[in-house]
Amino acid sequence: MSEPTRPLSIRLTTKDIDHLTERARRISGTPTGVARELILSGLTDGDPFTQAERLLKIERRLAAVSQNVLTAIQSSTGTHDTLMRIETMFEQLLHALAGQSPEGSEAHV
């Protein structure tokens, strides 16, 4: 389990915030997330072992998120396929109750 966190407030110039926001946009992140990673990487004091641990932790998180996205996509696709089958069956039922063939012509009874 990860350690509990606490909020930290910092003040930056508008120019620095704009630079941070641009950097976040380039990597599809948030300014807060980019600032957090920059601060944490600065706290490692250039220790390659600590930096490697952070990168592995980030990689594991990305893998977990990627797996969750794939699962959601597969679930959505399965739900869509099921919905399409139910819709087709419902249309066939309506045609049968109306005494029509699926193409719209009268059924021969």
PDB file of C-alpha atoms in Angstrom:
ATOM      1  CA  MET A   1       0.000   0.000   0.000  1.00  0.00           C
ATOM      2  CA  SER A   2       1.294   3.480  -0.749  1.00  0.00           C
ATOM      3  CA  GLU A   3       2.124   6.024   1.874  1.00  0.00           C
ATOM      4  CA  PRO A   4      -0.481   8.656   2.766  1.00  0.00           C
ATOM      5  CA  THR A   5      -0.011  11.984   1.027  1.00  0.00           C
ATOM      6  CA  ARG A   6      -0.581  15.572   2.037  1.00  0.00           C
ATOM      7  CA  PRO A   7      -1.265  18.601  -0.140  1.00  0.00           C
ATOM      8  CA  LEU A   8       1.473  21.152  -0.803  1.00  0.00           C
ATOM      9  CA  SER A   9       0.899  24.593  -2.215  1.00  0.00           C
ATOM     10  CA  ILE A  10       3.563  26.457  -4.194  1.00  0.00           C
ATOM     11  CA  ARG A  11       3.550  29.788  -5.933  1.00  0.00           C
ATOM     12  CA  LEU A  12       4.905  30.140  -9.470  1.00  0.00           C
ATOM     13  CA  THR A  13       5.064  33.025 -11.893  1.00  0.00           C
ATOM     14  CA  THR A  14       2.552  33.086 -14.718  1.00  0.00           C
ATOM     15  CA  LYS A  15       5.391  32.374 -17.160  1.00  0.00           C
ATOM     16  CA  ASP A  16       6.415  29.258 -15.188  1.00  0.00           C
ATOM     17  CA  ILE A  17       2.813  28.048 -14.966  1.00  0.00           C
ATOM     18  CA  ASP A  18       2.419  28.528 -18.719  1.00  0.00           C
ATOM     19  CA  HIS A  19       5.638  26.554 -19.310  1.00  0.00           C
ATOM     20  CA  LEU A  20       4.419  23.785 -16.974  1.00  0.00           C
ATOM     21  CA  THR A  21       1.021  23.716 -18.695  1.00  0.00           C
ATOM     22  CA  GLU A  22       2.651  23.477 -22.136  1.00  0.00           C
ATOM     23  CA  ARG A  23       4.877  20.635 -20.968  1.00  0.00           C
ATOM     24  CA  ALA A  24       1.846  18.816 -19.536  1.00  0.00           C
ATOM     25  CA  ARG A  25      -0.058  19.285 -22.809  1.00  0.00           C
ATOM     26  CA  ARG A  26       2.790  17.743 -24.826  1.00  0.00           C
ATOM     27  CA  ILE A  27       2.685  14.561 -22.737  1.00  0.00           C
ATOM     28  CA  SER A  28      -1.120  14.516 -22.288  1.00  0.00           C
ATOM     29  CA  GLY A  29      -0.766  15.078 -18.562  1.00  0.00           C
ATOM     30  CA  THR A  30      -1.853  17.664 -16.072  1.00  0.00           C
ATOM     31  CA  PRO A  31       0.225  20.574 -14.812  1.00  0.00           C
ATOM     32  CA  THR A  32      -0.144  19.234 -11.264  1.00  0.00           C
ATOM     33  CA  GLY A  33       1.059  15.770 -12.292  1.00  0.00           C
ATOM     34  CA  VAL A  34       4.040  17.183 -14.167  1.00  0.00           C
ATOM     35  CA  ALA A  35       4.947  19.430 -11.226  1.00  0.00           C
ATOM     36  CA  ARG A  36       4.687  16.447  -8.859  1.00  0.00           C
ATOM     37  CA  GLU A  37       7.015  14.329 -11.009  1.00  0.00           C
ATOM     38  CA  LEU A  38       9.513  17.170 -11.400  1.00  0.00           C
ATOM     39  CA  ILE A  39       9.583  17.748  -7.642  1.00  0.00           C
ATOM     40  CA  LEU A  40       9.928  14.051  -6.850  1.00  0.00           C
ATOM     41  CA  SER A  41      12.680  13.553  -9.421  1.00  0.00           C
ATOM     42  CA  GLY A  42      14.485  16.563  -7.936  1.00  0.00           C
ATOM     43  CA  LEU A  43      14.245  15.029  -4.470  1.00  0.00           C
ATOM     44  CA  THR A  44      16.222  11.973  -5.590  1.00  0.00           C
ATOM     45  CA  ASP A  45      19.400  14.119  -5.695  1.00  0.00           C
ATOM     46  CA  GLY A  46      20.480  12.362  -8.888  1.00  0.00           C
ATOM     47  CA  ASP A  47      20.529   8.937  -7.219  1.00  0.00           C
ATOM     48  CA  PRO A  48      20.131   6.535 -10.169  1.00  0.00           C
ATOM     49  CA  PHE A  49      18.769   3.715  -7.977  1.00  0.00           C
ATOM     50  CA  THR A  50      15.997   5.930  -6.589  1.00  0.00           C
ATOM     51  CA  GLN A  51      15.202   7.259 -10.059  1.00  0.00           C
ATOM     52  CA  ALA A  52      15.051   3.712 -11.414  1.00  0.00           C
ATOM     53  CA  GLU A  53      12.639   2.717  -8.627  1.00  0.00           C
ATOM     54  CA  ARG A  54      10.377   5.661  -9.479  1.00  0.00           C
ATOM     55  CA  LEU A  55      10.434   4.757 -13.171  1.00  0.00           C
ATOM     56  CA  LEU A  56       9.546   1.140 -12.375  1.00  0.00           C
ATOM     57  CA  LYS A  57       6.688   2.298 -10.165  1.00  0.00           C
ATOM     58  CA  ILE A  58       5.396   4.551 -12.961  1.00  0.00           C
ATOM     59  CA  GLU A  59       5.756   1.715 -15.477  1.00  0.00           C
ATOM     60  CA  ARG A  60       3.729  -0.621 -13.226  1.00  0.00           C
ATOM     61  CA  ARG A  61       1.006   1.995 -12.855  1.00  0.00           C
ATOM     62  CA  LEU A  62       0.871   2.500 -16.626  1.00  0.00           C
ATOM     63  CA  ALA A  63       0.646  -1.249 -17.179  1.00  0.00           C
ATOM     64  CA  ALA A  64      -2.227  -1.497 -14.694  1.00  0.00           C
ATOM     65  CA  VAL A  65      -4.062   1.407 -16.317  1.00  0.00           C
ATOM     66  CA  SER A  66      -3.462  -0.075 -19.756  1.00  0.00           C
ATOM     67  CA  GLN A  67      -4.897  -3.411 -18.605  1.00  0.00           C
ATOM     68  CA  ASN A  68      -7.940  -1.640 -17.141  1.00  0.00           C
ATOM     69  CA  VAL A  69      -8.507   0.229 -20.403  1.00  0.00           C
ATOM     70  CA  LEU A  70      -8.274  -3.010 -22.421  1.00  0.00           C
ATOM     71  CA  THR A  71     -10.730  -4.699 -20.070  1.00  0.00           C
ATOM     72  CA  ALA A  72     -13.136  -1.772 -20.386  1.00  0.00           C
ATOM     73  CA  ILE A  73     -12.880  -1.844 -24.184  1.00  0.00           C
ATOM     74  CA  GLN A  74     -13.529  -5.593 -24.293  1.00  0.00           C
ATOM     75  CA  SER A  75     -16.485  -5.220 -21.940  1.00  0.00           C
ATOM     76  CA  SER A  76     -17.881  -2.378 -24.017  1.00  0.00           C
ATOM     77  CA  THR A  77     -17.495  -4.375 -27.220  1.00  0.00           C
ATOM     78  CA  GLY A  78     -19.223  -7.372 -25.648  1.00  0.00           C
ATOM     79  CA  THR A  79     -22.056  -5.181 -24.397  1.00  0.00           C
ATOM     80  CA  HIS A  80     -22.434  -3.592 -27.844  1.00  0.00           C
ATOM     81  CA  ASP A  81     -22.554  -7.001 -29.544  1.00  0.00           C
ATOM     82  CA  THR A  82     -25.165  -8.241 -27.075  1.00  0.00           C
ATOM     83  CA  LEU A  83     -27.245  -5.100 -27.562  1.00  0.00           C
ATOM     84  CA  MET A  84     -27.144  -5.536 -31.339  1.00  0.00           C
ATOM     85  CA  ARG A  85     -28.305  -9.172 -31.052  1.00  0.00           C
ATOM     86  CA  ILE A  86     -31.177  -8.163 -28.739  1.00  0.00           C
ATOM     87  CA  GLU A  87     -32.184  -5.346 -31.102  1.00  0.00           C
ATOM     88  CA  THR A  88     -32.237  -7.763 -34.053  1.00  0.00           C
ATOM     89  CA  MET A  89     -34.308 -10.277 -32.086  1.00  0.00           C
ATOM     90  CA  PHE A  90     -36.735  -7.528 -31.030  1.00  0.00           C
ATOM     91  CA  GLU A  91     -37.172  -6.379 -34.647  1.00  0.00           C
ATOM     92  CA  GLN A  92     -37.811  -9.978 -35.710  1.00  0.00           C
ATOM     93  CA  LEU A  93     -40.391 -10.342 -32.943  1.00  0.00           C
ATOM     94  CA  LEU A  94     -42.170  -7.155 -34.023  1.00  0.00           C
ATOM     95  CA  HIS A  95     -42.272  -8.376 -37.624  1.00  0.00           C
ATOM     96  CA  ALA A  96     -43.593 -11.774 -36.534  1.00  0.00           C
ATOM     97  CA  LEU A  97     -46.308 -10.177 -34.388  1.00  0.00           C
ATOM     98  CA  ALA A  98     -47.298  -7.920 -37.294  1.00  0.00           C
ATOM     99  CA  GLY A  99     -47.447 -10.938 -39.615  1.00  0.00           C
ATOM    100  CA  GLN A 100     -44.664  -9.572 -41.815  1.00  0.00           C
ATOM    101  CA  SER A 101     -41.439 -11.022 -43.017  1.00  0.00           C
ATOM    102  CA  PRO A 102     -38.310  -9.084 -41.967  1.00  0.00           C
ATOM    103  CA  GLU A 103     -38.172  -7.371 -45.397  1.00  0.00           C
ATOM    104  CA  GLY A 104     -41.564  -5.767 -44.754  1.00  0.00           C
ATOM    105  CA  SER A 105     -43.778  -7.839 -47.061  1.00  0.00           C
ATOM    106  CA  GLU A 106     -46.827  -9.706 -45.820  1.00  0.00           C
ATOM    107  CA  ALA A 107     -46.181 -13.239 -44.618  1.00  0.00           C
ATOM    108  CA  HIS A 108     -47.937 -16.074 -46.374  1.00  0.00           C
ATOM    109  CA  VAL A 109     -49.943 -18.009 -43.823  1.00  0.00           C
TER     110      VAL A 109
END
